[in-house]
CSV table of C-alpha atoms and ligand atoms in Angstrom, one decimal:
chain,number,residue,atom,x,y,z
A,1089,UNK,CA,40.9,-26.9,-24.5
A,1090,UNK,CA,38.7,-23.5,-24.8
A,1091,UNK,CA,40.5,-20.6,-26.4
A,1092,UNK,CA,39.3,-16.9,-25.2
A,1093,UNK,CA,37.0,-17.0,-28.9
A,1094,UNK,CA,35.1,-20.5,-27.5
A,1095,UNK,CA,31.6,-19.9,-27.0
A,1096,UNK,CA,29.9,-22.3,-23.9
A,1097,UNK,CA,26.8,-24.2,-23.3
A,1098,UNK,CA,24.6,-21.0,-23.3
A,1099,UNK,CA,26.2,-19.3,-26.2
A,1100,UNK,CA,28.6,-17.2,-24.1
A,1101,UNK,CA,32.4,-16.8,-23.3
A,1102,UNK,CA,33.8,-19.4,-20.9
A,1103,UNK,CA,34.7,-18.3,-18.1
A,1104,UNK,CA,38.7,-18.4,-16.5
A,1105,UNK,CA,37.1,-18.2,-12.8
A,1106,UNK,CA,34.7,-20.1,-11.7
A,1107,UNK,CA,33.0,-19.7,-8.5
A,1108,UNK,CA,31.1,-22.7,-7.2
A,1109,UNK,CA,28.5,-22.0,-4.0
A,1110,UNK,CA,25.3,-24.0,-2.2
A,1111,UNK,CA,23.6,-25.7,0.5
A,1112,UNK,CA,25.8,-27.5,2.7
A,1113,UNK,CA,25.5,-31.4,2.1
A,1114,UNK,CA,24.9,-30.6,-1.2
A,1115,UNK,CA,28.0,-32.1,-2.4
A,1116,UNK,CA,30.2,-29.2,-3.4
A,1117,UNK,CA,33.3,-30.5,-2.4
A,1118,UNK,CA,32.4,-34.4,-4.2
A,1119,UNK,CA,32.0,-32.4,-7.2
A,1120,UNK,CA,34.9,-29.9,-6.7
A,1121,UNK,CA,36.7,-32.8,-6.3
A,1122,UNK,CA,35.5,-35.1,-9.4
A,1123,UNK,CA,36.4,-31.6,-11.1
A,1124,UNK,CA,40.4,-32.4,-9.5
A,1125,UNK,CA,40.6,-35.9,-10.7
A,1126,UNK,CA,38.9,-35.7,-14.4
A,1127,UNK,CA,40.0,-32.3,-15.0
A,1128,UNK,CA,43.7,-31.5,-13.8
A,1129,UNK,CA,44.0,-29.1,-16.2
A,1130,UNK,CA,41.5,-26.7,-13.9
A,1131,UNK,CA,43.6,-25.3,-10.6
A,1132,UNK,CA,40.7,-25.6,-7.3
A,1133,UNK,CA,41.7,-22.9,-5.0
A,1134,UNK,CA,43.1,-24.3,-1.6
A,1135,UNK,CA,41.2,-22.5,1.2
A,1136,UNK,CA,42.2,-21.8,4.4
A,1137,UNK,CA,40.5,-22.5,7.3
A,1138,UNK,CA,40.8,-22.3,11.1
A,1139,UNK,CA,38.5,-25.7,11.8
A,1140,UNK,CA,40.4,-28.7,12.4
A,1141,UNK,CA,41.2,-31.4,9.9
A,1142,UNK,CA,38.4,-34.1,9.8
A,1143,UNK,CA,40.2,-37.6,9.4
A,1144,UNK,CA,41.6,-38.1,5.8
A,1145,UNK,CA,42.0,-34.2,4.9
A,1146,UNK,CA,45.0,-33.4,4.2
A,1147,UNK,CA,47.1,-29.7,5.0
A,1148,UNK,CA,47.7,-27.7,2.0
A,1149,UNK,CA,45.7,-30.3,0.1
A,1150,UNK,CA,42.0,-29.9,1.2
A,1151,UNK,CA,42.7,-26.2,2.9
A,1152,UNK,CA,45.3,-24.7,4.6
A,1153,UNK,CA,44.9,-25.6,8.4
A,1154,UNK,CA,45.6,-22.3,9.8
A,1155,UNK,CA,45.7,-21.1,13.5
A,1156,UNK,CA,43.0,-18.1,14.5
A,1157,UNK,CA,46.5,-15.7,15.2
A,1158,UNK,CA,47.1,-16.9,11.4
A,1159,UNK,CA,44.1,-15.8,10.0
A,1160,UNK,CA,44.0,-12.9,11.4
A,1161,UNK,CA,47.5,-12.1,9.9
A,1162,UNK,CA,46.2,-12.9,6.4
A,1163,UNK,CA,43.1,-10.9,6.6
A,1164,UNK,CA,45.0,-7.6,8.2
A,1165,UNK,CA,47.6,-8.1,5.6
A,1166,UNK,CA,45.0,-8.4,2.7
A,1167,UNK,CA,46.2,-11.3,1.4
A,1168,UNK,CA,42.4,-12.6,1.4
A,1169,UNK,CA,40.0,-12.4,-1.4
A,1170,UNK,CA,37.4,-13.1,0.5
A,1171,UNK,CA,37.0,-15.0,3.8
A,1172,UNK,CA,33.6,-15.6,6.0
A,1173,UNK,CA,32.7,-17.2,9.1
A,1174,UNK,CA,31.0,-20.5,7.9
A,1175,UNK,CA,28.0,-22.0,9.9
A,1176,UNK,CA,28.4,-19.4,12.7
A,1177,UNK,CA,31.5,-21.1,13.8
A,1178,UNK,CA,34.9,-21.1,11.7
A,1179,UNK,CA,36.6,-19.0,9.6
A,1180,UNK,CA,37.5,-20.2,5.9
A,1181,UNK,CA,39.2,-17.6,2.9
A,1182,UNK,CA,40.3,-17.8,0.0
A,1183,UNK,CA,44.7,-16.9,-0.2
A,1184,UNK,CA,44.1,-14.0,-2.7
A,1185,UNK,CA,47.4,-14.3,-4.6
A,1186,UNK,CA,47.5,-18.2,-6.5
A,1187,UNK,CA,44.1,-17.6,-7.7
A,1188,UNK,CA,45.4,-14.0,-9.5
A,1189,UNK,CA,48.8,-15.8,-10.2
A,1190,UNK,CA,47.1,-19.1,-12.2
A,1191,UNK,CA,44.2,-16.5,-13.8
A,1192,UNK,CA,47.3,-14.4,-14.9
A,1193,UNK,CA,48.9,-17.6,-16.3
A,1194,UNK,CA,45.6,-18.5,-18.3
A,1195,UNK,CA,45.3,-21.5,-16.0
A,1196,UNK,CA,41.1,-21.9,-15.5
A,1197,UNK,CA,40.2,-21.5,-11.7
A,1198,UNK,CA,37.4,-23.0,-9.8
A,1199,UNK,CA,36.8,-21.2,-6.2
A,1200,UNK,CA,34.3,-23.7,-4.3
A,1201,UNK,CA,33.1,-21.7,-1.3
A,1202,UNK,CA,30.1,-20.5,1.0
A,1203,UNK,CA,27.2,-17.8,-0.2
A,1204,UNK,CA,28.7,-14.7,2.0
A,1205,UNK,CA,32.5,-15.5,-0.2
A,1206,UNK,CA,30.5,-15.9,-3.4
A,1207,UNK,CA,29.1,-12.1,-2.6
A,1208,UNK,CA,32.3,-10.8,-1.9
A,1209,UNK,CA,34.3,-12.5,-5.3
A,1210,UNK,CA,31.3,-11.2,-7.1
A,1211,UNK,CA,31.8,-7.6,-5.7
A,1212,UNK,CA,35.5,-8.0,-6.6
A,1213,UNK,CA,35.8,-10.0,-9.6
A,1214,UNK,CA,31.8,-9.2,-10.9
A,1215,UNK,CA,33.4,-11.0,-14.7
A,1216,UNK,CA,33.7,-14.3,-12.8
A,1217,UNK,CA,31.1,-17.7,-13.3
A,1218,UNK,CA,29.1,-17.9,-10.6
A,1219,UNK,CA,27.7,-21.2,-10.3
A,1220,UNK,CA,24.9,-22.3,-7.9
A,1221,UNK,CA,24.7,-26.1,-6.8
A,1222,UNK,CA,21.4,-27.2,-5.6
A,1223,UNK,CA,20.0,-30.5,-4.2
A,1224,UNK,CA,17.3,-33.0,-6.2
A,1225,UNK,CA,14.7,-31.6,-3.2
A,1226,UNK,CA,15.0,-30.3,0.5
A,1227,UNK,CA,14.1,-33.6,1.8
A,1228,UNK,CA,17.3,-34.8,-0.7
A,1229,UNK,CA,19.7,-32.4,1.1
A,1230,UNK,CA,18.8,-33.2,4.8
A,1231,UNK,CA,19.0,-37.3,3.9
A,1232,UNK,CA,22.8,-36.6,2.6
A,1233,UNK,CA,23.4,-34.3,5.8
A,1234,UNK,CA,22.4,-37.0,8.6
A,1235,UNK,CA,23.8,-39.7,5.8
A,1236,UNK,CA,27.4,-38.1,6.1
A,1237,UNK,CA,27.5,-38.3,9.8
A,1238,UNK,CA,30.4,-35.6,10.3
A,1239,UNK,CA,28.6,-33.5,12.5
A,1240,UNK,CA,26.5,-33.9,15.6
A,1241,UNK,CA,22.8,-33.2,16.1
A,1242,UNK,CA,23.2,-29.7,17.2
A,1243,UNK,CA,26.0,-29.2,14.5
A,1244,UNK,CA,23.4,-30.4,11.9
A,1245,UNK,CA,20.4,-28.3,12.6
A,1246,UNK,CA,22.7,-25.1,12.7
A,1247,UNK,CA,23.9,-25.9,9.1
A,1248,UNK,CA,20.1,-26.9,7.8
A,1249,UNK,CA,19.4,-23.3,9.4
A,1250,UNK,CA,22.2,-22.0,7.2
A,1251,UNK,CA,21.0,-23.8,4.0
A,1252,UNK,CA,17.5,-22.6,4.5
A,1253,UNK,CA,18.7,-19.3,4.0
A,1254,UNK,CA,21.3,-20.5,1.5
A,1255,UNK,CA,19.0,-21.8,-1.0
A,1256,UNK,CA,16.6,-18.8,-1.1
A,1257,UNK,CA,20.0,-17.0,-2.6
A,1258,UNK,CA,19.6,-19.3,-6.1
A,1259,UNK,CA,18.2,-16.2,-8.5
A,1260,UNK,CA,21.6,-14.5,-7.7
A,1261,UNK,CA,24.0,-17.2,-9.5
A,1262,UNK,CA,24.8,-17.3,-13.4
A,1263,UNK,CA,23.9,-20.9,-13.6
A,1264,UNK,CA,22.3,-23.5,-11.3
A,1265,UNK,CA,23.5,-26.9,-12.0
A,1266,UNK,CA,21.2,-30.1,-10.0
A,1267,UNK,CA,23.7,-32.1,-8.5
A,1268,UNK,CA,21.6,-35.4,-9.2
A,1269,UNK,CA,24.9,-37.4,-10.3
A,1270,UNK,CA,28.0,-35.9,-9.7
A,1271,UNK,CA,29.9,-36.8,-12.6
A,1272,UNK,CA,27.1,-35.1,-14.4
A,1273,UNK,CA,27.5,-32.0,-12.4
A,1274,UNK,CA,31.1,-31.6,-12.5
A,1275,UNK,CA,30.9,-32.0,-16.1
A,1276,UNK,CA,28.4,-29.2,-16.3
A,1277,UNK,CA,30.4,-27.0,-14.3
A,1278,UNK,CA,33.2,-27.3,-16.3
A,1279,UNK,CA,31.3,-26.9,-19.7
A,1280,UNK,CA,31.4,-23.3,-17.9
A,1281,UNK,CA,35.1,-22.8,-18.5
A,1282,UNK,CA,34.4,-24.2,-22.1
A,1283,UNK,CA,36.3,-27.5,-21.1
A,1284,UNK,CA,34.3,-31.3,-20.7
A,1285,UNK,CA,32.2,-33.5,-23.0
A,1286,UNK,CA,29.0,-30.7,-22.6
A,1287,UNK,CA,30.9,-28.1,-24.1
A,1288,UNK,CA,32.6,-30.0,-26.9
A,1289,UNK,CA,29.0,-30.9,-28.2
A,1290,UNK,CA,27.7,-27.1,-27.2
A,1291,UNK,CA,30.4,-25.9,-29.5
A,1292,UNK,CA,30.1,-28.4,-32.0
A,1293,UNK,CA,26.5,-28.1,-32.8
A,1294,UNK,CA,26.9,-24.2,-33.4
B,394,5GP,P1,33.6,-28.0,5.6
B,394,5GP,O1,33.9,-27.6,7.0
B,394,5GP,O2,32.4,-29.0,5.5
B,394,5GP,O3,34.8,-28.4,4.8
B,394,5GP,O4,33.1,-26.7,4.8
B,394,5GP,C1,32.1,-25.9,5.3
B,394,5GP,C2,31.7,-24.8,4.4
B,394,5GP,O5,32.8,-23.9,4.2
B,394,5GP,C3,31.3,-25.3,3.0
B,394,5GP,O6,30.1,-24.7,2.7
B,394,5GP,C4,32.4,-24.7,2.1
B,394,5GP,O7,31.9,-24.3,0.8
B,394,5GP,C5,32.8,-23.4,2.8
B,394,5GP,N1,34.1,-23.0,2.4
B,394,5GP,C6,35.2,-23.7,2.2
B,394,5GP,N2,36.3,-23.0,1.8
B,394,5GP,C7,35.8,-21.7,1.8
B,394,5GP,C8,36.4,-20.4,1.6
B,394,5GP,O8,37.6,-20.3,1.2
B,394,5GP,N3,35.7,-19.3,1.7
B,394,5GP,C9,34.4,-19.4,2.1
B,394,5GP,N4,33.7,-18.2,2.2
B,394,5GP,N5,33.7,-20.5,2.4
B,394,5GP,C10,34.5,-21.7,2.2
């Protein structure tokens, strides 16, 4: 468990908020949700979104499926940290109260969303971790992207456009962990917090 005196991997204070962007197909949300299984102890922010739940997702597990008259209540009432319309099409935020509530109660918090949130939690909360996850190579990321097979041909070319401009954003993250293994990654993103097998060893060879 890392204390508020635990140094990380780099030599620095762990960080309580973590804030997890990339690509899409990049595999945020397989590593966010490695994070979930091997690491309860860390609370992953439920977004809310106005798409509608692919098969298998879950409401008020893998976001908060919430109607556009919805969102637009939780925005005026400023009840978002941040929110941003994803891939020129939805709307996903982030509920702006349990992530102050389980920072107030010590409880690390990992926030995986898009670059345009990232911006905003960094204007916000600038103390936060912000992480950057990038593919082995461009030609990696578009093989996962048609490999998935969520989205239609139109739908894919609109969100390689987006991670085009997504991955010229790297230089403005804290840390950029290659998501070549997933385990690997989400064990490098929690060494962040000062929790995980990297940051045991980090803090052992000091
Ligand atoms: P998907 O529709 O595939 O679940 O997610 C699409 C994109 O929305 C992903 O890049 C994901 O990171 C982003 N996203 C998910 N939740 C949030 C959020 O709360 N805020 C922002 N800004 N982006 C989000």
């Amino acid at each position: 468990m890392s204390t508020e005196n635990a140094t990380g991997p780099a030599g620095t204070t762990p960080q309580r908020l973590v804030v997890l962007a990339g690509p899409t197909a990049v595999g945020k949300g397989t590593v966010a949700s490695d994070v979930r299984r091997r690491y309860p102890q860390v609370w992953l922010s439920v977004s809310a979104t106005t798409r509608a739940p692919r098969p298998g997702e879950v409401d008020g597990v893998h976001y908060l499926f919430t109607s556009e008259a919805d969102f637009d209540a939780l925005v005026e009432q400023g009840q978002m940290l941040e929110w941003a319309v994803v891939h020129g099409r939805h709307r996903y935020g982030t509920p702006r109260r349990p992530v102050e509530e389980a920072l107030a109660a010590g409880t690390p918090v990992l926030l995986e969303i898009d670059l345009q949130g990232a911006r905003q939690v960094k204007a916000a909360m600038p103390q936060a971790h912000f992480v950057f996850l990038a593919p082995p190579s461009w030609e990696e990321l578009t093989r996962r992207l048609v490999g998935r097979g969520t989205e239609g041909a139109e739908e894919r070319e609109r969100r390689l456009a987006t991670a085009r401009v997504e991955l010229a954003a790297e230089p403005e993250f804290d840390t950029t962990i290659v998501n070549h293994d997933v385990a690997e990654a989400a064990d490098e993103l929690v060494s962040c917090m000062g929790l995980g097998p990297l940051s045991a060893r980090s803090q052992h060879s000091r």
